[in-house]
Short mmCIF file of C-alpha atoms in Angstrom, two decimals:
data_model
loop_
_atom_site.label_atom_id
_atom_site.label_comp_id
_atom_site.label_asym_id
_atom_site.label_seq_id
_atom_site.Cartn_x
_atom_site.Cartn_y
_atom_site.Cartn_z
CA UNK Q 14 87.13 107.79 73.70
CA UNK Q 15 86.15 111.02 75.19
CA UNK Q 16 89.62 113.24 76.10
CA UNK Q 17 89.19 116.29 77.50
CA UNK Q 18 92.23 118.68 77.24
CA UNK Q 19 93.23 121.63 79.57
CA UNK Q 20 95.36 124.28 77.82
CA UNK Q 21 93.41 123.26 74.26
CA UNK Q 22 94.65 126.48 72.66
CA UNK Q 23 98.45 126.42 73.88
CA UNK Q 24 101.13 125.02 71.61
CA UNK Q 25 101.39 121.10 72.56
CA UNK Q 26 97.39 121.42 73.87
CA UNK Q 27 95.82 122.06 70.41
CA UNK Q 28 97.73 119.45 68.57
CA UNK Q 29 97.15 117.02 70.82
CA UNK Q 30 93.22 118.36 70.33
CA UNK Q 31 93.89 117.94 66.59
CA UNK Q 32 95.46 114.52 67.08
CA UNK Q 33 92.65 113.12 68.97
CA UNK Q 34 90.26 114.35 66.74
CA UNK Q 35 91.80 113.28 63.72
CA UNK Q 36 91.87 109.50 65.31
CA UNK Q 37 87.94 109.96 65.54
CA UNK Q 38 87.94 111.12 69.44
CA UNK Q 39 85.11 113.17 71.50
CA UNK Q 40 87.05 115.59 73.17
CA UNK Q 41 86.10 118.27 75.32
CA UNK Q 42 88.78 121.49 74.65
CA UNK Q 43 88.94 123.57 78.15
CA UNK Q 44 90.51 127.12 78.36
CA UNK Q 45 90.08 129.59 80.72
CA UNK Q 46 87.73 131.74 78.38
CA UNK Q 47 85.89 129.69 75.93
CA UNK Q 48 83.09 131.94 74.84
CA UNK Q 49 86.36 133.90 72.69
CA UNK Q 50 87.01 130.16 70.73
CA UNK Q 51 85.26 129.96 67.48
CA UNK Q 52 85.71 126.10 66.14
CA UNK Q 53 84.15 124.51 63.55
CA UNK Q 54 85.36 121.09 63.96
CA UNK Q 55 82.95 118.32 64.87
CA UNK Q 56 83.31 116.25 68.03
CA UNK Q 57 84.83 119.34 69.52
CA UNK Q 58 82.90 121.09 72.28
CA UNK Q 59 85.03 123.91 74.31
CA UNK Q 60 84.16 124.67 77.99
CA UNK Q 61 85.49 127.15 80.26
CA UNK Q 62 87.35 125.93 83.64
CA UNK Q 63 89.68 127.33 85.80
CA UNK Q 64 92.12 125.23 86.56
CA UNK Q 65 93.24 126.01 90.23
CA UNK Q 66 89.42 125.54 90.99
CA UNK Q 67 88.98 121.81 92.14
CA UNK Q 68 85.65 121.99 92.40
CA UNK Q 69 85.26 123.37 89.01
CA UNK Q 70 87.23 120.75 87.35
CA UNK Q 71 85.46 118.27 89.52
CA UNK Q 72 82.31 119.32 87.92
CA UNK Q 73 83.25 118.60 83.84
CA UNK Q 74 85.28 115.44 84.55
CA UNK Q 75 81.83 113.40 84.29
CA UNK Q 76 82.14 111.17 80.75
CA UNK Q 77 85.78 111.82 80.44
CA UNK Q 78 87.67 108.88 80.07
CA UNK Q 79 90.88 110.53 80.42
CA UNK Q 80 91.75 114.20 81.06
CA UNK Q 81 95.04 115.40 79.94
CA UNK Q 82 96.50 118.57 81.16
CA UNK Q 83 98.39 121.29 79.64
CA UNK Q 84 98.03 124.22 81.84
CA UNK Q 85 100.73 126.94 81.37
CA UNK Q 86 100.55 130.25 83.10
CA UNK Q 87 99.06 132.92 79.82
CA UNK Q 88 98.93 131.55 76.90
CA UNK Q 89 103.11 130.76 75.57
CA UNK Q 90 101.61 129.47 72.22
CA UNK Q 91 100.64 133.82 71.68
CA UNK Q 92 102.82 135.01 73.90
CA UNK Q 93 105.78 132.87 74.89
CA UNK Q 94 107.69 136.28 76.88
CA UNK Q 95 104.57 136.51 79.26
CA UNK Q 96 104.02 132.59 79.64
CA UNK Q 97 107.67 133.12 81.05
CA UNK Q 98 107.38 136.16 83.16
CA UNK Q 99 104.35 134.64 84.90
CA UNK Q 100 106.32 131.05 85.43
CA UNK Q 101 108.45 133.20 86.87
CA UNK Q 102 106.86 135.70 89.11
CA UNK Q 103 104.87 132.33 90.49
CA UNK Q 104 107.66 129.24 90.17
CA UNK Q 105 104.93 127.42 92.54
CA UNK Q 106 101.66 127.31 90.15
CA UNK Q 107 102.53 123.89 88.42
CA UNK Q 108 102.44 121.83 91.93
CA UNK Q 109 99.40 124.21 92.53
CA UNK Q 110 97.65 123.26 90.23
CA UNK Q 111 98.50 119.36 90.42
CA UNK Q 112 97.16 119.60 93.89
CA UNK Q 113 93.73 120.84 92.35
CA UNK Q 114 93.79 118.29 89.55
CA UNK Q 115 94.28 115.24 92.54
CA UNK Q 116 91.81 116.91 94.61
CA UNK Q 117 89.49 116.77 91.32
CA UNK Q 118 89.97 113.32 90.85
CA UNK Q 119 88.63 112.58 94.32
CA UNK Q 120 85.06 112.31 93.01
CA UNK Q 121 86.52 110.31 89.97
CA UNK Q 122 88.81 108.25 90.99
CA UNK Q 123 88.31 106.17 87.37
CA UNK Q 124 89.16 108.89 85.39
CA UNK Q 125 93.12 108.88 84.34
CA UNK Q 126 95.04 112.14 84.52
CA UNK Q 127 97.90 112.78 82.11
CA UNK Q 128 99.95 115.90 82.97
CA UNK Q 129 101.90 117.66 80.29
CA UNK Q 130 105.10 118.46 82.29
CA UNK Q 131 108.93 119.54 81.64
CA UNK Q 132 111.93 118.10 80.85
CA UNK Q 133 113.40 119.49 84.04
CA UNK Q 134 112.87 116.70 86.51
CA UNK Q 135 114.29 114.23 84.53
CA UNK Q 136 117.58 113.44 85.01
CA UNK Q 137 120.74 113.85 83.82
CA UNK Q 138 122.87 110.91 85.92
CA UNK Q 139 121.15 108.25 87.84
CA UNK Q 140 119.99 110.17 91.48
CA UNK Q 141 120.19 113.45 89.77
CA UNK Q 142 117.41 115.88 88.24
CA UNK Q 143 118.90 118.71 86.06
CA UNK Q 144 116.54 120.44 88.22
CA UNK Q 145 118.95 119.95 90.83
CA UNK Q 146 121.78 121.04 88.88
CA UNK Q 147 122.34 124.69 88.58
CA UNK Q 148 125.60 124.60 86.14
CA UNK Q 149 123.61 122.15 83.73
CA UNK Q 150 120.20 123.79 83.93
CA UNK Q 151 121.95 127.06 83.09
CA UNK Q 152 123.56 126.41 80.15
CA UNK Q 153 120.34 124.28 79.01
CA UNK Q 154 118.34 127.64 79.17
CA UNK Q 155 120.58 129.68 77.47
CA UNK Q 156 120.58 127.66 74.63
CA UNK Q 157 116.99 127.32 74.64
CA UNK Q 158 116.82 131.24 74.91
CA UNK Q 159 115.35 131.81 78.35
CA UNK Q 160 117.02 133.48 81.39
CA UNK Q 161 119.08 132.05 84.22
CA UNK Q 162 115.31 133.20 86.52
CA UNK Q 163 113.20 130.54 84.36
CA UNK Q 164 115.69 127.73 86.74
CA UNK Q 165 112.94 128.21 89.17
CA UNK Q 166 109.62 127.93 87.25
CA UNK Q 167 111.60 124.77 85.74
CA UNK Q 168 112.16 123.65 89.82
CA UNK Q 169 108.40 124.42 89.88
CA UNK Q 170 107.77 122.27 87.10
CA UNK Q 171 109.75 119.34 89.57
CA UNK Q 172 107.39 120.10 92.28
CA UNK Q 173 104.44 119.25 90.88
CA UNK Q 174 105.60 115.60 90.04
CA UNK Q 175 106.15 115.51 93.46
CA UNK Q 176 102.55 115.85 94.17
CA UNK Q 177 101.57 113.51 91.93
CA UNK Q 178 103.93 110.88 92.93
CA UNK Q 179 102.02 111.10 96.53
CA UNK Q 180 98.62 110.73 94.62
CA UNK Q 181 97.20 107.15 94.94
CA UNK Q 182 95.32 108.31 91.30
CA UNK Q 183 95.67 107.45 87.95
CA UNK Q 184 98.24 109.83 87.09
CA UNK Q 185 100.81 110.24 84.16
CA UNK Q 186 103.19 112.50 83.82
CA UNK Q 187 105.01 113.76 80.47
CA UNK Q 188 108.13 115.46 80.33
CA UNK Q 189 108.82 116.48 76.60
CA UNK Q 190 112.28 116.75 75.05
CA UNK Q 191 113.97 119.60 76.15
CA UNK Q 192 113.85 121.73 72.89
CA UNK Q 193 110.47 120.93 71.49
CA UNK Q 194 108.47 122.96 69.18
CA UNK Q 195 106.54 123.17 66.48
CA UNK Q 196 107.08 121.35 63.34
CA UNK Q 197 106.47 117.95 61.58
CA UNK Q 198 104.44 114.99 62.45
CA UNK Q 199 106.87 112.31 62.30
CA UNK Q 200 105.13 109.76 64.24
CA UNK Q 201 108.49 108.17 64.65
CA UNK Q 202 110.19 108.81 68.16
CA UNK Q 203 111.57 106.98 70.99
CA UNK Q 204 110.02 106.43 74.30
CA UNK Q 205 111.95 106.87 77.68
CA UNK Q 206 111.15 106.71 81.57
CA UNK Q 207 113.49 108.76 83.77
CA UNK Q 208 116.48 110.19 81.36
CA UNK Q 209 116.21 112.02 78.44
CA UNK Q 210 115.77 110.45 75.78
CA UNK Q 211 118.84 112.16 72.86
CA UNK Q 212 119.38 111.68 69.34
CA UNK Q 213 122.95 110.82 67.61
CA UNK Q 214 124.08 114.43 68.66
CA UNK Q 215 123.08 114.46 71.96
CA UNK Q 216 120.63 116.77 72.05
CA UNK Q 217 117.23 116.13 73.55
CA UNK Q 218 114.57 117.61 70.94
CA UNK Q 219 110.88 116.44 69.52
CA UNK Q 220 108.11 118.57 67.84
CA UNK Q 221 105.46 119.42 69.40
CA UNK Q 222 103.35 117.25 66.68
CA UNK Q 223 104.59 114.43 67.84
CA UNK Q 224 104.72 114.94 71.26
CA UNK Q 225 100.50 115.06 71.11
CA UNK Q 226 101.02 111.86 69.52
CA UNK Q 227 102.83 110.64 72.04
CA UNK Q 228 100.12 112.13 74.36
CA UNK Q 229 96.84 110.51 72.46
CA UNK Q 230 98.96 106.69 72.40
CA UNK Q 231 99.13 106.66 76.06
CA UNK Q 232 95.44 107.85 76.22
CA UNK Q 233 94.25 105.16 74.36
CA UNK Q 234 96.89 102.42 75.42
CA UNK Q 235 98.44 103.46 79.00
CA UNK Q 236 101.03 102.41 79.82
CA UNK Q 237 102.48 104.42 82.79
CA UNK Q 238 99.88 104.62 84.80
CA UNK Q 239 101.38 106.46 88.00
CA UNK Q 240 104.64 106.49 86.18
CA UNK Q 241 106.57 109.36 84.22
CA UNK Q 242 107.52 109.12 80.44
CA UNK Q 243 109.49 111.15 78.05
CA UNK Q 244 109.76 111.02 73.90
CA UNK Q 245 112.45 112.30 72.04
CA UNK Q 246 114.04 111.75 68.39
#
């Protein structure tokens, strides 16, 4: 297949580069400045794009097959503090950006779109969305180590599976585990729709290894097409 991956250099973006390309993949690695990327991996080529720039992301979809998004504001796999100040001086860029990707696909309407998303629209009793849920959401930051603020970048985060659910496209959406970071390739996880998906001690976690695994599977095998999935140990 040919993948091509927005956000190749953040943290879940350049595994799932790594992933693909270890399962013998073309993929095409976007960032917003790729004359700074030195690679010396075959079947790689990086390209620049800008990703609120429909027109611009209109023009490299051609020989994609699927084009799998992991757009965060800076760059959180060098600098997590100002990938968080920037979510949340603009809580509004995620659905921003999904409108751009949609309005992309409008000249491609065969090409599938898989958006790397958070865990924050998922949700926590049926009818529910932590999102929605101050108290929860809250004490879920603090234990991940971000402030009470990030609540609205995670809202943001809500809003832009909104758009997509509106999109007649061929959308996917991933929420990841809500602690996931780097660390081992397992390729052992389960698969969930809706709710969080929590291990024996209830906590909602997967590395970020295996989350690009998760990402590549339903790139080569979908299997929520215009649906939402999670992972999580």
């Amino acid at each position: 297949m040919h993948i091509g991956v927005i956000g190749a250099t953040g943290t879940i973006g350049s595994r799932v580069v790594a992933e693909a390309l270890g399962r013998g993949h073309h993929v095409t690695a976007f960032s917003r400045d790729a004359t700074r990327i030195e690679e010396a991996r075959a079947n790689v080529t990086w390209k620049s794009v800008d990703v609120l720039d429909a027109a611009g992301v209109a023009g490299v979809l051609p020989g994609l097959d699927v084009l799998i998004s992991g757009f965060q504001p800076g760059n959180g796999a060098r600098d997590i503090a100002d990938t968080v100040r920037r979510s949340i001086a603009d809580p509004t860029v995620h659905a921003t950006v999904a409108r751009a990707l949609v309005k992309a696909l409008e000249s491609h309407p065969r090409t599938r779109l898989i958006v790397i998303g958070g865990a924050g629209s998922l949700e926590i009793e049926p009818g529910l969305v932590l999102a929605d849920s101050d108290e929860r959401l809250h004490g879920i930051l603090a234990a991940l180590g971000l402030p009470e603020e990030y609540a609205a970048a995670v809202r943001g985060g809500r809003d832009a599976l909104n758009v997509l659910r509106q999109s007649n496209r061929l959308w996917t959406y991933f929420s990841p585990a809500q602690d996931i970071a780097p660390g081992e390739r397992t390729g052992r996880f389960r698969i969930g729709g809706d709710q969080p998906v929590v291990d024996a001690d209830g906590r909602s976690r997967i590395s970020a290894e295996d989350a690009a695994v998760a990402l590549v599977d339903e790139a080569e095998l979908p299997r929520f097409v215009q649906r939402r999935f999670t992972v999580g140990y």
